XYZ file of C-alpha atoms in Angstrom:
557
model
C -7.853 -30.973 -27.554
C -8.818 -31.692 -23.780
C -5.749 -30.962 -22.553
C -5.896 -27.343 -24.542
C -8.973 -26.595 -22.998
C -7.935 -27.617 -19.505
C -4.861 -25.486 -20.218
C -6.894 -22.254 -21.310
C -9.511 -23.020 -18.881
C -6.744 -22.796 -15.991
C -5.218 -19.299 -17.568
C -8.769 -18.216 -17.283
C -8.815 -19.211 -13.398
C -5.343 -17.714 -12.896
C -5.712 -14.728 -14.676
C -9.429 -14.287 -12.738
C -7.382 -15.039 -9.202
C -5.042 -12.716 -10.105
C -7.674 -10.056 -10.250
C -9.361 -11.354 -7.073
C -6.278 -11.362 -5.118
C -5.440 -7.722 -6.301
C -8.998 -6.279 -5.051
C -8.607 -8.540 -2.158
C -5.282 -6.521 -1.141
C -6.909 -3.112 -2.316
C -9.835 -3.714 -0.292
C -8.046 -5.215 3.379
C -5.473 -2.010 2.305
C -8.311 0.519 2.393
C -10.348 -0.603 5.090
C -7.029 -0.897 7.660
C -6.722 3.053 6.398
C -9.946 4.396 6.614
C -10.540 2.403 10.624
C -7.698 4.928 11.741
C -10.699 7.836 11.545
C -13.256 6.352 13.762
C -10.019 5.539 15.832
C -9.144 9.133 16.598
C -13.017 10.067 16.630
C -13.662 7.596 19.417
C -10.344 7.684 21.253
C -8.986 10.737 20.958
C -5.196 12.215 19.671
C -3.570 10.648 22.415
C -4.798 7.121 21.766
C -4.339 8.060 17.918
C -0.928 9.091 18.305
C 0.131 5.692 20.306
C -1.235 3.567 17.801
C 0.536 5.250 14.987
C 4.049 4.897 16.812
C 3.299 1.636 17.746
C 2.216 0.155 14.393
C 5.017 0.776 12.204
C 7.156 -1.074 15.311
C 5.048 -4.095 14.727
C 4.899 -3.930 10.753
C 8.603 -3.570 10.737
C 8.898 -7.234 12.953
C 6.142 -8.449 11.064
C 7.579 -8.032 7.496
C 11.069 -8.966 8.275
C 9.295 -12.047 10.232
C 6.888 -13.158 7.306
C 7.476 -11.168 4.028
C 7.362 -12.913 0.949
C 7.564 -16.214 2.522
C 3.169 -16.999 0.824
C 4.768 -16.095 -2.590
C 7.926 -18.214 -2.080
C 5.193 -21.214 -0.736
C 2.820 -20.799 -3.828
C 5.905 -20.894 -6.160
C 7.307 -23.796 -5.195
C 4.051 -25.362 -4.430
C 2.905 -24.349 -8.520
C 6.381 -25.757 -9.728
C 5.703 -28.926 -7.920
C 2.268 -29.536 -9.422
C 3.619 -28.173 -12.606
C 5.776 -31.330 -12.476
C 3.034 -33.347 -12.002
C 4.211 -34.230 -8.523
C 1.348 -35.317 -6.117
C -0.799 -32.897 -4.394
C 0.835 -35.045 -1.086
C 4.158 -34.024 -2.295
C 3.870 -30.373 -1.446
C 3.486 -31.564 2.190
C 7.184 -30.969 2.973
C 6.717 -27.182 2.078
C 4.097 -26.767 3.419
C 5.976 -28.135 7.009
C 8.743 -26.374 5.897
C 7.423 -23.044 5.543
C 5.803 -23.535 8.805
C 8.480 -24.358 10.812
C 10.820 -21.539 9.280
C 7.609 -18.787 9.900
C 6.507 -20.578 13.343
C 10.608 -20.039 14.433
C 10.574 -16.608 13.231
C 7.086 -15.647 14.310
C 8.125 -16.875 18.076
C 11.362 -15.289 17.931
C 9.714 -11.705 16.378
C 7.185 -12.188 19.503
C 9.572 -13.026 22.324
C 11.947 -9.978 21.038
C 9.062 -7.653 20.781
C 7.429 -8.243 24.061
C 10.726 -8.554 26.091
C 11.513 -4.865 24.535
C 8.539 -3.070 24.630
C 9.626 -0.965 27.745
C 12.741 -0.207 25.788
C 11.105 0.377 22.369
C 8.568 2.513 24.295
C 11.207 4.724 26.131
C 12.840 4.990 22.895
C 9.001 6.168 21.408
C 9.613 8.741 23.851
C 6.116 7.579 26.231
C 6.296 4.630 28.200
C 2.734 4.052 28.221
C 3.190 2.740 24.944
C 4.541 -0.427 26.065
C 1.393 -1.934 27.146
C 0.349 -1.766 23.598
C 3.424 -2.869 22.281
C 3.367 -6.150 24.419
C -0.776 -6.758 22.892
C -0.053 -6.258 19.623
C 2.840 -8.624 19.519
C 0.929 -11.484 20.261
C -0.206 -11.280 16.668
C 3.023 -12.615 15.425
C 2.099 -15.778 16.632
C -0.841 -16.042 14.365
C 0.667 -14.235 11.138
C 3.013 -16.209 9.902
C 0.907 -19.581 9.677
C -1.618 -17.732 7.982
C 0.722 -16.364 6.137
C 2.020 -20.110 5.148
C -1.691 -21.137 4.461
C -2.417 -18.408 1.827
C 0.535 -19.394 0.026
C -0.830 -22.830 -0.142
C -3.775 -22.214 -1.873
C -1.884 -19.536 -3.993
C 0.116 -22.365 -5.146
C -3.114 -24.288 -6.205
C -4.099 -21.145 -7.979
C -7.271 -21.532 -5.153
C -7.063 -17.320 -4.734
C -10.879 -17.493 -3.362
C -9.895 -18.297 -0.066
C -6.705 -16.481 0.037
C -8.291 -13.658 -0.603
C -11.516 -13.871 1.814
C -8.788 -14.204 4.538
C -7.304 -11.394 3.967
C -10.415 -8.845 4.106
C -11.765 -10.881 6.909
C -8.605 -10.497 8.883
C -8.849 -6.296 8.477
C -12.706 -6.473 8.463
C -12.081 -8.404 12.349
C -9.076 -6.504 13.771
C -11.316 -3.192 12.716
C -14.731 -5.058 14.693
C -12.190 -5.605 17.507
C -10.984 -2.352 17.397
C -14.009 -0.905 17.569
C -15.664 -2.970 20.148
C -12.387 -2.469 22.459
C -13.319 0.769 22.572
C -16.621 1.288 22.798
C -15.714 -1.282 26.318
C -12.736 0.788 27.626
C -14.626 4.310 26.865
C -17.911 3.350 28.799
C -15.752 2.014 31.663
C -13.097 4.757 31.705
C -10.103 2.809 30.600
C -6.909 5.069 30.730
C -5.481 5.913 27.505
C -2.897 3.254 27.327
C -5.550 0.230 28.036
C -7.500 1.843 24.872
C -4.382 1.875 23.239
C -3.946 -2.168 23.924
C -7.425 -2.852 23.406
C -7.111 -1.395 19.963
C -3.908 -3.261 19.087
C -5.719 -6.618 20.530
C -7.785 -6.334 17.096
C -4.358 -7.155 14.877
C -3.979 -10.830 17.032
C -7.739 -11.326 16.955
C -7.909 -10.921 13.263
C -4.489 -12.713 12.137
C -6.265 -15.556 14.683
C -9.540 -15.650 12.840
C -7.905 -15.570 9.093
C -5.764 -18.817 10.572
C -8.890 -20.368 11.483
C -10.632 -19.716 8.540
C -8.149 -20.498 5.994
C -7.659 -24.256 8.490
C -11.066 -25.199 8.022
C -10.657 -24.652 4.556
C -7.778 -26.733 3.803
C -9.451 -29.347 6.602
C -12.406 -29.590 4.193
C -10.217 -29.856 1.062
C -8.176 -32.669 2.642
C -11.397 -34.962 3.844
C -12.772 -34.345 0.505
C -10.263 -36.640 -1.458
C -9.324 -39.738 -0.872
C -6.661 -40.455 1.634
C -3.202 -41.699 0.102
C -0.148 -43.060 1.733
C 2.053 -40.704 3.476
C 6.162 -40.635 2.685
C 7.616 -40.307 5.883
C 9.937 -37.045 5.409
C 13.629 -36.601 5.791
C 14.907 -34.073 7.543
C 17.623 -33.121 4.735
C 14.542 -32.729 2.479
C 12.578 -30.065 4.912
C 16.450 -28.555 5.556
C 16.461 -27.992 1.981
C 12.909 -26.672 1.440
C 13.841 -24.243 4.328
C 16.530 -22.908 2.645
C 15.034 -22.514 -0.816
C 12.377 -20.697 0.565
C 14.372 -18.208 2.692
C 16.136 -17.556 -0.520
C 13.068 -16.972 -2.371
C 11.374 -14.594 0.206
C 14.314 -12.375 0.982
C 14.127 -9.827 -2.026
C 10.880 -9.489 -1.598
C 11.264 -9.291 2.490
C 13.886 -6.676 1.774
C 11.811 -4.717 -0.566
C 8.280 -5.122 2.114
C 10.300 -3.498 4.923
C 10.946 -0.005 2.951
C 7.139 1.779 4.367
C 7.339 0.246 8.155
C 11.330 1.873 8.097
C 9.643 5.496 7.356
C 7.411 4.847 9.754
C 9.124 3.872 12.415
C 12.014 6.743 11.917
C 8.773 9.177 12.742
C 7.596 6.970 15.726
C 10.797 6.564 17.268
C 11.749 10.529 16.457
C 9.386 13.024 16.602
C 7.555 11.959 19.985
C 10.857 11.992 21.510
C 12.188 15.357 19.675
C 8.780 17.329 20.854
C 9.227 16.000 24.733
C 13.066 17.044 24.864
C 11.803 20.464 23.888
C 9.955 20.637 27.398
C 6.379 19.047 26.457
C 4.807 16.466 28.830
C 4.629 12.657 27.673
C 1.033 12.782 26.874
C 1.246 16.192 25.034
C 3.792 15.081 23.015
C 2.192 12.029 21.922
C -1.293 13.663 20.927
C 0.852 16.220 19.051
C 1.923 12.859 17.252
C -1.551 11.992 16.926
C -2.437 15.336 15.525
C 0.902 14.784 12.791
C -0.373 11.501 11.958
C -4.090 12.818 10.851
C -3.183 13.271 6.803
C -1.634 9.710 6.765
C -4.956 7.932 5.552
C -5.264 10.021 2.950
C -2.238 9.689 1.447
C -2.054 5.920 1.629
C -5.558 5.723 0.079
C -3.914 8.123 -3.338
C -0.898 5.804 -3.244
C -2.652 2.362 -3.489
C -5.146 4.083 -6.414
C -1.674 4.654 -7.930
C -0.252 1.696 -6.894
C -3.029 -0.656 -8.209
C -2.659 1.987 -11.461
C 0.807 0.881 -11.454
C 0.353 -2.892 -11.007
C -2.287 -2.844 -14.029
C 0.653 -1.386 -16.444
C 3.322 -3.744 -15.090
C 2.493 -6.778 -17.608
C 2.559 -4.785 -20.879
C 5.879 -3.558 -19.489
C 7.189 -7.166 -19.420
C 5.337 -8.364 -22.744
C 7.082 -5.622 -24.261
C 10.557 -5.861 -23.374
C 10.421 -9.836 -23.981
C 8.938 -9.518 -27.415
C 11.616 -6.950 -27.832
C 9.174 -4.394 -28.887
C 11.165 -1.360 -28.000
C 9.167 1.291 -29.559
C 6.142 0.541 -27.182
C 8.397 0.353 -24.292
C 9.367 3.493 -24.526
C 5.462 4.380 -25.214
C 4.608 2.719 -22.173
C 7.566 4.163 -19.820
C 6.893 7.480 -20.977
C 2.839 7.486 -19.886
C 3.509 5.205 -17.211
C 5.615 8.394 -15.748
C 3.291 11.432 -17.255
C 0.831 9.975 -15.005
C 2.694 9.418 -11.896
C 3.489 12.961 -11.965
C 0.042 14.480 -12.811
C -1.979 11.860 -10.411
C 0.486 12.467 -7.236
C 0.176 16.318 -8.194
C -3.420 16.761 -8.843
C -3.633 14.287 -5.090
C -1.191 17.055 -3.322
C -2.928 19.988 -4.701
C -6.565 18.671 -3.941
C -4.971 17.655 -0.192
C -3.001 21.399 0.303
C -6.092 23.288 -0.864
C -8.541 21.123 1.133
C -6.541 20.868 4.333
C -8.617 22.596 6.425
C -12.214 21.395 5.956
C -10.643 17.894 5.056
C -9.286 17.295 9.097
C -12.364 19.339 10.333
C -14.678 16.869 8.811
C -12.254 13.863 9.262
C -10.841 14.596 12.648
C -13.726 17.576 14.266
C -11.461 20.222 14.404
C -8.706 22.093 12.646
C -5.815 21.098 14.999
C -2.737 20.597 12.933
C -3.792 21.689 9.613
C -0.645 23.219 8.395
C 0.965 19.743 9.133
C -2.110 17.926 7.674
C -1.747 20.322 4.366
C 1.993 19.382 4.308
C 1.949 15.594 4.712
C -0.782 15.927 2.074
C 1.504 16.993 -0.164
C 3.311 13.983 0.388
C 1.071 12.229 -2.110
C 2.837 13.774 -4.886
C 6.555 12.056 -4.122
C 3.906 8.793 -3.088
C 2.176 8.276 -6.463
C 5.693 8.542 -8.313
C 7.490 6.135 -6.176
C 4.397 3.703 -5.798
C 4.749 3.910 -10.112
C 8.185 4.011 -10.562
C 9.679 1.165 -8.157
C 7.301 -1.532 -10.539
C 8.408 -0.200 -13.455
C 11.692 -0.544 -12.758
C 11.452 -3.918 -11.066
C 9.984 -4.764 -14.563
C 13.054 -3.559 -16.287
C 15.134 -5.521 -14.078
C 15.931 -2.816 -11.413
C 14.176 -4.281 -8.751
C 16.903 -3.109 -6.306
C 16.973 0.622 -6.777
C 13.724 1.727 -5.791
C 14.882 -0.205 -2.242
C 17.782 2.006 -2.198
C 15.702 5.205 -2.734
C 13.449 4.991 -0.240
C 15.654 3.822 2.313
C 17.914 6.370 1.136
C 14.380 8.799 2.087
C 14.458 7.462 5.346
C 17.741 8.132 6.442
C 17.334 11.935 5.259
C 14.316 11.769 7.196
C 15.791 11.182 10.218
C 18.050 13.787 9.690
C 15.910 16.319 8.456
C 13.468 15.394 11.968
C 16.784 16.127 14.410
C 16.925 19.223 12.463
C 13.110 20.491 11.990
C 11.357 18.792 14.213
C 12.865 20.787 17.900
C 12.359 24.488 15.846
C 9.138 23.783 13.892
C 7.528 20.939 15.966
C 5.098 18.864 14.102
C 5.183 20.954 11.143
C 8.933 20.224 11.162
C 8.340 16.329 10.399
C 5.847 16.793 8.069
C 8.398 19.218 5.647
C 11.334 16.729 6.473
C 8.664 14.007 4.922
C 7.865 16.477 2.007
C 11.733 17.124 1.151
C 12.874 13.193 2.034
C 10.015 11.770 -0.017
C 10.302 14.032 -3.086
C 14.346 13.674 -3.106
C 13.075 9.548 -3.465
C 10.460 10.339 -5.974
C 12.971 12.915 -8.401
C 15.661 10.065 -8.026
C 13.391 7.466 -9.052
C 12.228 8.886 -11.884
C 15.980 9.820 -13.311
C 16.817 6.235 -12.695
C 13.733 5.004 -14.737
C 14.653 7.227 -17.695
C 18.498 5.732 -16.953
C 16.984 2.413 -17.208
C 14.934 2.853 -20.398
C 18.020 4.766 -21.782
C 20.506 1.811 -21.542
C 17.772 -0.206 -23.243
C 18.863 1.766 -26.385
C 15.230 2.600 -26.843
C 13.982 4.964 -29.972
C 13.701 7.836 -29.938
C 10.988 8.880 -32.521
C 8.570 11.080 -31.778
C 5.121 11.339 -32.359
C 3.823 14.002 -35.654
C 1.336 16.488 -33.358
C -0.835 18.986 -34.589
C -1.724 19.517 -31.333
C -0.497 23.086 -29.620
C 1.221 21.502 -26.471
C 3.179 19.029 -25.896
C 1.308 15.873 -23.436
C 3.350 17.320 -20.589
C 2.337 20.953 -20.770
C -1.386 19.595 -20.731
C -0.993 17.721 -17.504
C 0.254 21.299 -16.215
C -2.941 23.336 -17.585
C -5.365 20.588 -15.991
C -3.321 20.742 -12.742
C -3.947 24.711 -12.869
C -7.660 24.422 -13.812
C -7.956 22.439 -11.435
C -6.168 24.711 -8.719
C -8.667 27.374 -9.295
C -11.877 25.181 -10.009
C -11.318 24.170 -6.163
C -10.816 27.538 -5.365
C -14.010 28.936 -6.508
C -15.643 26.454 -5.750
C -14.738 26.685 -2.083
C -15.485 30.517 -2.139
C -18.654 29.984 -3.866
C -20.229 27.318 -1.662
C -18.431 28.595 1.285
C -20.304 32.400 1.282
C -24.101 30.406 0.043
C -23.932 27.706 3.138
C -21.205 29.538 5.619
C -24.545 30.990 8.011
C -26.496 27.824 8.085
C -25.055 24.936 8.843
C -23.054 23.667 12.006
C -18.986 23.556 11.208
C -18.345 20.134 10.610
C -21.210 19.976 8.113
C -20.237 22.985 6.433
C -16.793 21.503 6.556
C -18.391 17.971 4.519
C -19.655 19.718 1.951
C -16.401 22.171 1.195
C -14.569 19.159 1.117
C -17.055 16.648 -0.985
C -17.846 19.463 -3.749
C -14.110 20.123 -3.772
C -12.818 16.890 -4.189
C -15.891 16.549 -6.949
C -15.098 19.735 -8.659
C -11.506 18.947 -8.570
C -11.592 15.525 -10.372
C -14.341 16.338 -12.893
C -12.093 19.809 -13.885
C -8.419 17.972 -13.594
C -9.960 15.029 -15.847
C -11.527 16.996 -18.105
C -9.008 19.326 -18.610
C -6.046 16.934 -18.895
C -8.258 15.104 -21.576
C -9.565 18.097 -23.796
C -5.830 19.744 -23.756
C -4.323 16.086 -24.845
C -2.566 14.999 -22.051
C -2.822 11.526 -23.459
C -1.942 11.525 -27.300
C -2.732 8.793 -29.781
C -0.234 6.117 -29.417
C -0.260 5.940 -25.963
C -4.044 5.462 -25.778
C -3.238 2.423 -27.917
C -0.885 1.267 -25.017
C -3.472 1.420 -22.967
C -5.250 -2.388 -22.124
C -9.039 -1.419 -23.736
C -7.385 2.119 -24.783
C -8.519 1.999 -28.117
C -12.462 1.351 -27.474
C -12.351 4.141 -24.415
C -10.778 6.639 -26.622
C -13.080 6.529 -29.578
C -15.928 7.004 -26.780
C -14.337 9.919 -25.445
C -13.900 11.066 -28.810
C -17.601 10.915 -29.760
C -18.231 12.217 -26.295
C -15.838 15.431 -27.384
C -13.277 14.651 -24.372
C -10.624 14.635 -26.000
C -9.422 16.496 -29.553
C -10.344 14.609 -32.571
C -8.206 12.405 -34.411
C -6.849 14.860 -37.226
C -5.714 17.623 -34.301
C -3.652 14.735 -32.503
C-alpha cells in the first residue's frame, strides 16, 4: 500500500513538473521575444538589425553544440534510479555529459570567435563581428547548464530546472538593457551596442550555471556522504556515446528555426548591399525586415504549447488502439492549426500598420511587417503538425519540411530580395513557409491514412460542415477589425498623438478580433460534439458554453 502511494504520489510530482517545465519554457520563450522591442526602441534599426543576423549564427552553434543532450542526461539519469541504482551512481553521467558538452561547448566557441570576421563578411557588415566574438563566449557557460538541468530532470526535481531557465532570459534581458542604457549615455558606436547587447546571452547562461551549482551543492551536503567508485574510463567512453546517440534526433530536429534564420542573416544583408546600399543602410533595412518576427514567434509558441497539450491523447490513443478517436483527434488537431495560424495572419496583415507604429514608432517597413505577419499562418500549422506526426511515429518528416523551406528560401531571397528588397524576403518567407506548412499537413493525413483509420462520419444537423465555420469566423472576423479600425480611427484620429492613436487601433483590434473570431467559430460549430469530447476537460467547458448560448445546442449538432 506504501509503495502505491509513493508510486502515485511521484506521478503527481512528475505530471506537476511536467507542467512547470512547460510554462517555464513558455515563459523564458516569451520574454527573449518581447526584449527584442525595447531593443530596437533604445538602439535603433541598425543595432536591431545586427542582433537579428547575429543571433540565429549563435543559436545555430549553440543547438548543434548542446541540443538534446539535458533530455538524454535526465533519461538515463531516471533509468538509473528506476533501477534502483544509487543516487552516486549517476555520477559517471553526469561527468560524462560534461565532458562531451564542455568539448563541444569549447570547440563551438573557439570556431565561432576565430570566424567571426568571416561569418560577418559573409553577413554582409563587418561590424558585426565584434558582436559575434561577445556572444560566443556564452557557449562556454551553456552547455554545463545545460548538463545540470538534465540532472535534476532526471530526479524529476523540475523546480530548479525551470527557475534557471527564466532567470537565464530574465538576466541576459537586465544585461541587455543595462548595456545599453551605458553605451547610449556614453555614445558607444553601433557595433559596441551591438556587443554589449549580446554580452547579456554569456551573463545569463553564467548566472543559470551558478544558480543551478549552488543548488546541487546544497543537495549534495544535505545527505550523508558515501564512498566514491573510482570510475573507468571505458564506463564514461560508454556513457559518452549513449548519450550522443540519444541527443542527436532531437539535436537534428532543434537546428530546423536557427537554419531559417540564418539563410536570412547571411542573405538578405548581403543581397540589399550588392544592389548599391551602404553597410549600415543595409543592415537597418534588416532591422526594419526583422520588426514582425516577435510577433509571429509569440502566435507560434500559443500554438505550439496548443500543440504540446494534444500530443498525449495522440499517443494514449494510438497505443490503446483506439482508432476512431485518433482520427477525432488528428482531424481537430489540424482544423485548428489552420483557423489559429489564419485568424494570427489576418489579425497581423490588417493591423500592420498601427501594430509597428506602436511597437517600433514609426511605419517604416510595414508592407514587409504585414507580410512576415502572414507568416504566422504556415507557423501555427507546422508548430501543430511536426508533434503530431512525431506522435505517429514520423518524427523525421517535419525535419525534412522545414529544411526543405529553407533551402527554397534561399532561393526565393537570390531571386526577390535584389528586385523587391526587404519586401522580397519577407514573400520568399511567405511562399517557403506555406510550401512547409501545405506539405505537412498532406503528410499528416498520409500518416493517419496508412493507420487504416475509420472513416465514419459524424450525423449533423448542423448547416455547415466544422470547416466551413472556421471560414465564416475567419471572415467575421476580417470585417469586425475593419470597422472597428474605421470606427475608432474617425472618433480618436484628431486627438491624440500618433503612437497613441496607433495603441489603441491596435489593442481594440486585436480585442475585437478575438472576441468576433471566437465567437463566431463557436456559434457556427466549428467544433462539433465528438471532438469536444476529445478535448482534456472538453466535456465540462462545452456544457458551459452551451448554457452560456456559445455554441448550438445539443439537438442542432
Amino acid at each position: 500500500m506504501g509503495r502505491t502511494a509513493s508510486r502515485l504520489r511521484g506521478g503527481g510530482i512528475w505530471r506537476n513538473g511536467v507542467i512547470l517545465m512547460a510554462g517555464a519554457a513558455l515563459v523564458s520563450k516569451l520574454v527573449g521575444a518581447l526584449q527584442k522591442i525595447p531593443l530596437q526602441n533604445l538602439a535603433g534599426d541598425r543595432v536591431f538589425g545586427i542582433y537579428n543576423a547575429v543571433y540565429p549564427f549563435y543559436q545555430l552553434i549553440a543547438v548543434l553544440a548542446t541540443a538534446g543532450l539535458p533530455t538524454a542526461v535526465s533519461i538515463i539519469i531516471a533509468r538509473k534510479l528506476k533501477e534502483d541504482e544509487p543516487l552516486e551512481g549517476t555520477r559517471s553521467t553526469v561527468i560524462a555529459a560534461s565532458i562531451l558538452l564542455g568539448a563541444t561547448g569549447v570547440f563551438a566557441f573557439l570556431g565561432m570567435w576565430l570566424s567571426a570576421d568571416l561569418a560577418a563578411s559573409w553577413i554582409g557588415d563587418d561590424s558585426a563581428a565584434l558582436a559575434i566574438r561577445v556572444l560566443s563566449a556564452a557557449l562556454l557557460f551553456a552547455p554545463f547548464a545545460a548538463v545540470l538541468r538534465g540532472y535534476q530532470q532526471g530526479k524529476r526535481r523540475m523546480g530548479l530546472s525551470a527557475a534557471s531557465q527564466v532567470t537565464e532570459q530574465c538576466a541576459r534581458v537586465a544585461i541587455m538593457i543595462l548595456a545599453l542604457q551605458i553605451g547610449l549615455n556614453a555614445g558607444w558606436s553601433d557595433s559596441a551596442l551591438a556587443a554589449g547587447v549580446m554580452s547579456g546571452a554569456g551573463a545569463g547562461a553564467l548566472v543559470a550555471l551558478v544558480l543551478l551549482s549552488i543548488g546541487g551543492w546544497r543537495e549534495r551536503t544535505a545527505r550523508r556522504q558515501t564512498a566514491r567508485t573510482p570510475l573507468g574510463t571505458r564506463r564514461i567512453l560508454r556513457e559518452m556515446k549513449e548519450l550522443a546517440v540519444l541527443a542527436a534526433p532531437a539535436a537534428l530536429a532543434s537546428i530546423v528555426v536557427p537554419v531559417v534564420g540564418v539563410v536570412d542573416a547571411f542573405m538578405v544583408p548581403r543581397l540589399l548591399g550588392d544592389s548599391g546600399m551602404a553597410e549600415s543602410t543595409a543592415m537597418s533595412l534588416f532591422g526594419v525586415y526583422s520588426r514582425g518576427g516577435p510577433l509571429v514567434q509569440l502566435v507560434t509558441m500559443v500554438a505550439a504549447a496548443a500543440a504540446a497539450a494534444m500530443v498525449p491523447g495522440l499517443v494514449t490513443a494510438k497505443a490503446g488502439g483506439q482508432l476512431d478517436e485518433l482520427q477525432t483527434r488528428l482531424s481537430l488537431q489540424l482544423r485548428m492549426a489552420w483557423m489559429m495560424g489564419g485568424a494570427a495572419a489576418i489579425g497581423l496583415l490588417l493591423l500592420a500598420e498601427p501594430l509597428n507604429i506602436m511597437l517600433y514608432k514609426d511605419a517604416k517597413g510595414t508592407l514587409a511587417f504585414a507580410l512576415v505577419g502572414c507568416t504566422a499562418l504556415a507557423g501555427c500549422v507546422n508548430a501543430i503538425v511536426a508533434p503530431a506526426l512525431q506522435a505517429l511515429g514520423s518524427a523525421r518528416v517535419p525535419v525534412a519540411l522545414l529544411l526543405l523551406a529553407a533551402l527554397l528560401k534561399g532561393a526565393l531571397n537570390a531571386a526577390l530580395v535584389p528586385s523587391l528588397g526587404i519586401e522580397g524576403a519577407a514573400l520568399s518567407g511567405v511562399i517557403a513557409l506555406s510550401a512547409a506548412a501545405l506539405l505537412g499537413a498532406a503528410a499528416l493525413r498520409r500518416a493517419a491514412a496508412g493507420l487504416r483509420l475509420p472513416h465514419e462520419r459524424v450525423k449533423r444537423r448542423a448547416s455547415i460542415s466544422p470547416a466551413a465555420a472556421g471560414l465564416v469566423a475567419l471572415a467575421a472576423m476580417a470585417s469586425a477589425v475593419l470597422l472597428a479600425q474605421r470606427v475608432l480611427g474617425a472618433a480618436l484620429g484628431y486627438g491624440l498623438p500618433q503612437r497613441s492613436l496607433a495603441a489603441a487601433l491596435s489593442l481594440a483590434g486585436a480585442a475585437v478580433g478575438v472576441i468576433v473570431f471566437a465567437v463566431a467559430a463557436l456559434r457556427a460549430g466549428a467544433i462539433d460534439a465528438r471532438e469536444w469530447r476529445a478535448i482534456p476537460g472538453g466535456d465540462r467547458l462545452a456544457a458551459r458554453l452551451r448554457r452560456l448560448r456559445l455554441i448550438p445546442p445539443l439537438d442542432e449538432r
